[in-house]
mmCIF file of C-alpha atoms and ligand atoms in Angstrom:
data_model
loop_
_atom_site.group_PDB
_atom_site.id
_atom_site.type_symbol
_atom_site.label_atom_id
_atom_site.label_comp_id
_atom_site.label_asym_id
_atom_site.label_seq_id
_atom_site.Cartn_x
_atom_site.Cartn_y
_atom_site.Cartn_z
ATOM 1 C CA MET A 20 0.000 0.000 0.000
ATOM 2 C CA SER A 21 1.241 3.523 -0.721
ATOM 3 C CA LYS A 22 2.702 5.573 2.118
ATOM 4 C CA THR A 23 0.743 8.547 3.457
ATOM 5 C CA PRO A 24 2.596 11.662 4.595
ATOM 6 C CA CYS A 25 1.848 12.473 8.222
ATOM 7 C CA THR A 26 2.664 15.238 10.646
ATOM 8 C CA LEU A 27 3.983 14.310 14.067
ATOM 9 C CA ARG A 28 3.457 16.517 17.105
ATOM 10 C CA LEU A 29 3.239 16.262 20.884
ATOM 11 C CA ALA A 30 -0.262 15.531 22.187
ATOM 12 C CA ARG A 31 -2.507 18.181 23.703
ATOM 13 C CA ASP A 32 -5.568 17.977 25.947
ATOM 14 C CA SER A 33 -7.961 17.641 23.006
ATOM 15 C CA ASP A 34 -6.179 14.370 22.063
ATOM 16 C CA ILE A 35 -6.860 12.672 25.404
ATOM 17 C CA GLN A 36 -10.297 11.332 24.501
ATOM 18 C CA PRO A 37 -9.409 9.992 21.018
ATOM 19 C CA ILE A 38 -6.278 8.313 22.419
ATOM 20 C CA ALA A 39 -8.238 6.669 25.240
ATOM 21 C CA VAL A 40 -10.965 5.493 22.862
ATOM 22 C CA MET A 41 -8.414 4.068 20.430
ATOM 23 C CA SER A 42 -6.717 2.256 23.269
ATOM 24 C CA ARG A 43 -9.999 0.690 24.356
ATOM 25 C CA CYS A 44 -11.043 -0.283 20.823
ATOM 26 C CA LEU A 45 -7.719 -1.345 19.293
ATOM 27 C CA ILE A 46 -5.468 -2.463 22.144
ATOM 28 C CA GLU A 47 -7.575 -3.355 25.192
ATOM 29 C CA VAL A 48 -10.441 -4.823 23.203
ATOM 30 C CA GLY A 49 -11.845 -7.930 24.915
ATOM 31 C CA LEU A 50 -10.010 -7.253 28.196
ATOM 32 C CA ARG A 51 -11.990 -6.507 31.352
ATOM 33 C CA GLY A 52 -12.332 -2.815 32.128
ATOM 34 C CA TRP A 53 -10.544 0.128 30.570
ATOM 35 C CA THR A 54 -7.059 0.668 31.982
ATOM 36 C CA TRP A 55 -5.918 3.459 29.643
ATOM 37 C CA HIS A 56 -8.913 5.643 30.428
ATOM 38 C CA PRO A 57 -8.875 9.415 29.815
ATOM 39 C CA THR A 58 -7.614 10.199 33.344
ATOM 40 C CA ARG A 59 -4.582 7.944 32.863
ATOM 41 C CA ILE A 60 -3.851 9.405 29.429
ATOM 42 C CA ALA A 61 -4.065 12.895 30.951
ATOM 43 C CA ARG A 62 -1.568 11.814 33.628
ATOM 44 C CA ALA A 63 0.799 10.538 30.929
ATOM 45 C CA LEU A 64 0.468 13.843 29.095
ATOM 46 C CA ARG A 65 1.576 15.732 32.220
ATOM 47 C CA SER A 66 4.394 13.361 33.215
ATOM 48 C CA ARG A 67 7.892 14.737 32.641
ATOM 49 C CA ASP A 68 9.235 11.284 31.780
ATOM 50 C CA THR A 69 6.551 10.404 29.273
ATOM 51 C CA CYS A 70 6.233 11.412 25.659
ATOM 52 C CA VAL A 71 2.780 11.333 24.091
ATOM 53 C CA LEU A 72 3.126 11.633 20.333
ATOM 54 C CA VAL A 73 0.316 12.136 17.821
ATOM 55 C CA ALA A 74 0.339 11.486 14.064
ATOM 56 C CA GLU A 75 -2.014 13.471 11.874
ATOM 57 C CA VAL A 76 -2.906 13.055 8.231
ATOM 58 C CA GLU A 77 -4.812 15.442 5.978
ATOM 59 C CA ASN A 78 -8.169 14.497 7.432
ATOM 60 C CA GLY A 79 -7.161 14.403 11.075
ATOM 61 C CA PHE A 80 -5.981 12.156 13.887
ATOM 62 C CA ALA A 81 -4.239 9.028 12.553
ATOM 63 C CA GLY A 82 -2.376 7.501 15.482
ATOM 64 C CA PHE A 83 -0.471 7.986 18.699
ATOM 65 C CA ALA A 84 2.378 6.633 20.781
ATOM 66 C CA ILE A 85 3.024 6.818 24.512
ATOM 67 C CA ALA A 86 6.629 6.202 25.530
ATOM 68 C CA GLU A 87 8.219 6.397 28.977
ATOM 69 C CA PHE A 88 11.834 7.487 29.010
ATOM 70 C CA GLY A 89 14.128 6.138 31.712
ATOM 71 C CA ASP A 90 17.870 6.727 32.052
ATOM 72 C CA THR A 91 18.959 4.209 29.432
ATOM 73 C CA ARG A 92 15.739 2.443 28.419
ATOM 74 C CA ALA A 93 12.510 3.645 26.904
ATOM 75 C CA HIS A 94 9.271 1.720 27.227
ATOM 76 C CA LEU A 95 6.540 1.893 24.610
ATOM 77 C CA SER A 96 3.402 1.787 26.728
ATOM 78 C CA LEU A 97 0.744 2.350 24.110
ATOM 79 C CA PHE A 98 0.898 2.584 20.351
ATOM 80 C CA ALA A 99 -1.816 2.524 17.680
ATOM 81 C CA VAL A 100 -2.760 3.705 14.221
ATOM 82 C CA GLN A 101 -6.389 4.146 13.102
ATOM 83 C CA PRO A 102 -7.476 1.097 11.041
ATOM 84 C CA ALA A 103 -8.163 3.251 7.957
ATOM 85 C CA CYS A 104 -4.593 4.594 8.121
ATOM 86 C CA GLN A 105 -2.732 1.345 8.756
ATOM 87 C CA ARG A 106 -0.062 -0.023 6.405
ATOM 88 C CA ARG A 107 0.741 3.480 5.195
ATOM 89 C CA GLY A 108 3.987 3.980 7.083
ATOM 90 C CA ILE A 109 2.502 6.016 9.948
ATOM 91 C CA GLY A 110 3.534 3.558 12.661
ATOM 92 C CA LEU A 111 7.019 3.493 11.174
ATOM 93 C CA ALA A 112 7.187 7.310 11.139
ATOM 94 C CA MET A 113 6.248 7.449 14.845
ATOM 95 C CA ILE A 114 8.810 4.793 15.825
ATOM 96 C CA GLU A 115 11.557 6.565 13.863
ATOM 97 C CA TRP A 116 10.693 9.862 15.626
ATOM 98 C CA LEU A 117 10.750 8.163 19.024
ATOM 99 C CA MET A 118 14.026 6.382 18.296
ATOM 100 C CA GLU A 119 15.678 9.627 17.278
ATOM 101 C CA SER A 120 14.425 11.346 20.445
ATOM 102 C CA ALA A 121 15.495 8.359 22.545
ATOM 103 C CA LEU A 122 18.996 8.447 21.050
ATOM 104 C CA THR A 123 19.277 12.148 21.819
ATOM 105 C CA ALA A 124 18.233 11.395 25.401
ATOM 106 C CA GLY A 125 20.971 8.761 25.781
ATOM 107 C CA ILE A 126 18.623 5.790 25.600
ATOM 108 C CA THR A 127 20.180 2.543 24.390
ATOM 109 C CA GLN A 128 17.186 0.205 24.365
ATOM 110 C CA ILE A 129 13.468 0.336 23.597
ATOM 111 C CA ASP A 130 11.121 -2.233 25.162
ATOM 112 C CA VAL A 131 7.554 -3.078 24.261
ATOM 113 C CA GLU A 132 4.968 -5.711 25.183
ATOM 114 C CA MET A 133 1.997 -6.859 23.166
ATOM 115 C CA ARG A 134 -0.775 -9.386 23.559
ATOM 116 C CA SER A 135 0.473 -12.771 22.427
ATOM 117 C CA ASN A 136 -2.249 -13.017 19.776
ATOM 118 C CA ASN A 137 -1.408 -9.612 18.285
ATOM 119 C CA PHE A 138 0.323 -10.893 15.171
ATOM 120 C CA ALA A 139 0.089 -7.544 13.348
ATOM 121 C CA ALA A 140 1.997 -5.764 16.118
ATOM 122 C CA HIS A 141 4.521 -8.595 16.310
ATOM 123 C CA SER A 142 5.165 -8.384 12.539
ATOM 124 C CA PHE A 143 5.354 -4.600 12.744
ATOM 125 C CA TYR A 144 7.992 -4.559 15.493
ATOM 126 C CA GLU A 145 9.910 -7.394 13.872
ATOM 127 C CA ALA A 146 10.001 -5.452 10.580
ATOM 128 C CA LEU A 147 11.463 -2.536 12.552
ATOM 129 C CA GLY A 148 14.307 -4.578 14.013
ATOM 130 C CA PHE A 149 12.804 -5.498 17.395
ATOM 131 C CA VAL A 150 13.525 -9.009 18.644
ATOM 132 C CA CYS A 151 11.411 -11.161 20.889
ATOM 133 C CA THR A 152 12.956 -11.566 24.349
ATOM 134 C CA GLY A 153 10.314 -13.686 26.029
ATOM 135 C CA GLN A 154 6.770 -13.992 27.254
ATOM 136 C CA VAL A 155 5.185 -12.646 30.430
ATOM 137 C CA ALA A 156 2.325 -14.818 31.665
ATOM 138 C CA GLY A 157 -0.657 -12.911 33.061
ATOM 139 C CA TYR A 158 0.734 -9.516 31.989
ATOM 140 C CA TYR A 159 -2.732 -8.423 30.936
ATOM 141 C CA GLN A 160 -5.056 -8.518 33.961
ATOM 142 C CA ASN A 161 -3.565 -11.822 35.121
ATOM 143 C CA ILE A 162 -5.344 -13.482 32.221
ATOM 144 C CA GLU A 163 -3.426 -12.943 29.040
ATOM 145 C CA THR A 164 0.195 -13.512 28.161
ATOM 146 C CA ALA A 165 2.347 -10.749 26.706
ATOM 147 C CA VAL A 166 5.159 -11.088 24.222
ATOM 148 C CA ARG A 167 8.083 -8.827 25.114
ATOM 149 C CA MET A 168 10.255 -7.352 22.368
ATOM 150 C CA GLN A 169 13.195 -5.004 22.442
ATOM 151 C CA ARG A 170 15.402 -3.070 20.133
ATOM 152 C CA ARG A 171 18.840 -1.750 20.943
ATOM 153 C CA ILE A 172 19.698 1.598 19.423
ATOM 154 C CA GLY A 173 22.750 3.764 18.866
ATOM 155 C CA ALA A 174 26.105 2.315 19.894
ATOM 156 C CA MET A 175 24.331 -0.600 21.606
ATOM 157 C CA ALA A 176 22.634 -1.670 18.360
ATOM 158 C CA ALA A 177 25.660 -3.808 17.453
ATOM 159 C CA THR A 178 25.574 -5.804 20.698
ATOM 160 C CA PRO A 179 23.629 -9.069 20.710
ATOM 161 C CA GLN A 180 20.120 -8.900 22.194
ATOM 162 C CA GLN A 181 19.027 -11.507 24.741
HETATM 163 C C1 COA B 6 0.800 -2.370 14.810
HETATM 164 C C2 COA B 6 0.395 -1.034 14.151
HETATM 165 C C3 COA B 6 0.682 0.097 15.111
HETATM 166 C C4 COA B 6 1.236 -0.844 12.853
HETATM 167 O O1 COA B 6 1.044 0.474 12.368
HETATM 168 P P1 COA B 6 1.051 0.810 10.811
HETATM 169 O O2 COA B 6 1.037 2.291 10.653
HETATM 170 O O3 COA B 6 -0.023 0.052 10.128
HETATM 171 O O4 COA B 6 2.469 0.211 10.366
HETATM 172 P P2 COA B 6 3.373 0.649 9.079
HETATM 173 O O5 COA B 6 2.484 0.944 7.926
HETATM 174 O O6 COA B 6 4.325 1.704 9.498
HETATM 175 O O7 COA B 6 4.142 -0.718 8.828
HETATM 176 C C5 COA B 6 5.562 -0.839 8.749
HETATM 177 C C6 COA B 6 5.888 -2.286 8.453
HETATM 178 O O8 COA B 6 5.494 -3.124 9.568
HETATM 179 C C7 COA B 6 4.981 -4.375 9.068
HETATM 180 N N1 COA B 6 3.552 -4.504 9.371
HETATM 181 C C8 COA B 6 2.724 -3.525 9.811
HETATM 182 N N2 COA B 6 1.471 -4.017 10.005
HETATM 183 C C9 COA B 6 1.518 -5.318 9.652
HETATM 184 C C10 COA B 6 0.546 -6.348 9.602
HETATM 185 N N3 COA B 6 -0.744 -6.120 9.952
HETATM 186 N N4 COA B 6 0.923 -7.579 9.189
HETATM 187 C C11 COA B 6 2.216 -7.824 8.815
HETATM 188 N N5 COA B 6 3.187 -6.874 8.837
HETATM 189 C C12 COA B 6 2.840 -5.641 9.250
HETATM 190 C C13 COA B 6 5.208 -4.353 7.552
HETATM 191 O O9 COA B 6 6.499 -4.852 7.294
HETATM 192 C C14 COA B 6 5.145 -2.859 7.270
HETATM 193 O O10 COA B 6 5.782 -2.491 6.059
HETATM 194 P P3 COA B 6 4.990 -2.657 4.655
HETATM 195 O O11 COA B 6 3.610 -2.110 4.851
HETATM 196 O O12 COA B 6 5.830 -1.846 3.714
HETATM 197 O O13 COA B 6 4.957 -4.126 4.378
HETATM 198 C C15 COA B 6 -1.100 -1.059 13.728
HETATM 199 O O14 COA B 6 -1.392 -2.273 13.064
HETATM 200 C C16 COA B 6 -2.073 -0.915 14.895
HETATM 201 O O15 COA B 6 -2.366 0.196 15.335
HETATM 202 N N6 COA B 6 -2.610 -2.033 15.404
HETATM 203 C C17 COA B 6 -3.630 -1.976 16.468
HETATM 204 C C18 COA B 6 -3.064 -1.493 17.792
HETATM 205 C C19 COA B 6 -1.863 -2.306 18.226
HETATM 206 O O16 COA B 6 -1.836 -3.523 18.076
HETATM 207 N N7 COA B 6 -0.858 -1.604 18.764
HETATM 208 C C20 COA B 6 0.378 -2.220 19.177
HETATM 209 C C21 COA B 6 0.279 -2.676 20.569
HETATM 210 S S1 COA B 6 1.888 -2.765 21.285
#
């Protein structure tokens, strides 16, 4: 599918609701409750260690990423692209932006977890150079297993990943 140009920017308050709804519908679907509810997204938006990124296309909101930056590791907490905008390079554009920011911040590794049946996300991260480092039983509400993936960046990219 052809790539769609997108604009990346930091999230603002008006993005809280669409991000929370996308999380519920695309990531937490089928799980009990709603863990990434608007209040939690708002908290992420105000956290100094968290980056909430939004991708926009011509006709509006296309996707978002929430990443927590530690001293040497960044954790992708939430990441999604609207179904109508998928396979157009928007996820890739957001990851590249985050990796560049992470490198500038001295980060050497990016970690992410996904539901074990999320084959699209697994293929996406694999295509971007992430490797699977294991599974975490009960990661999602003590019911569902997560697959953990990581990607080393910068000078650490050459070192073997576990
Ligand atoms: C995973 C997700 C974020 C990918 O975003 P995207 O914008 O569609 O991804 P891109 O278009 O940048 O894809 C880059 C590459 O990743 C791979 N990829 C992406 N989606 C894929 C899929 N469904 N199946 C197989 N490979 C896929 C491909 O190699 C793709 O390159 P190509 O299209 O040139 O073949 C998107 O499918 C999504 O939002 N899913 C629902 C929410 C979710 O699962 N979030 C992740 C939880 S951690």
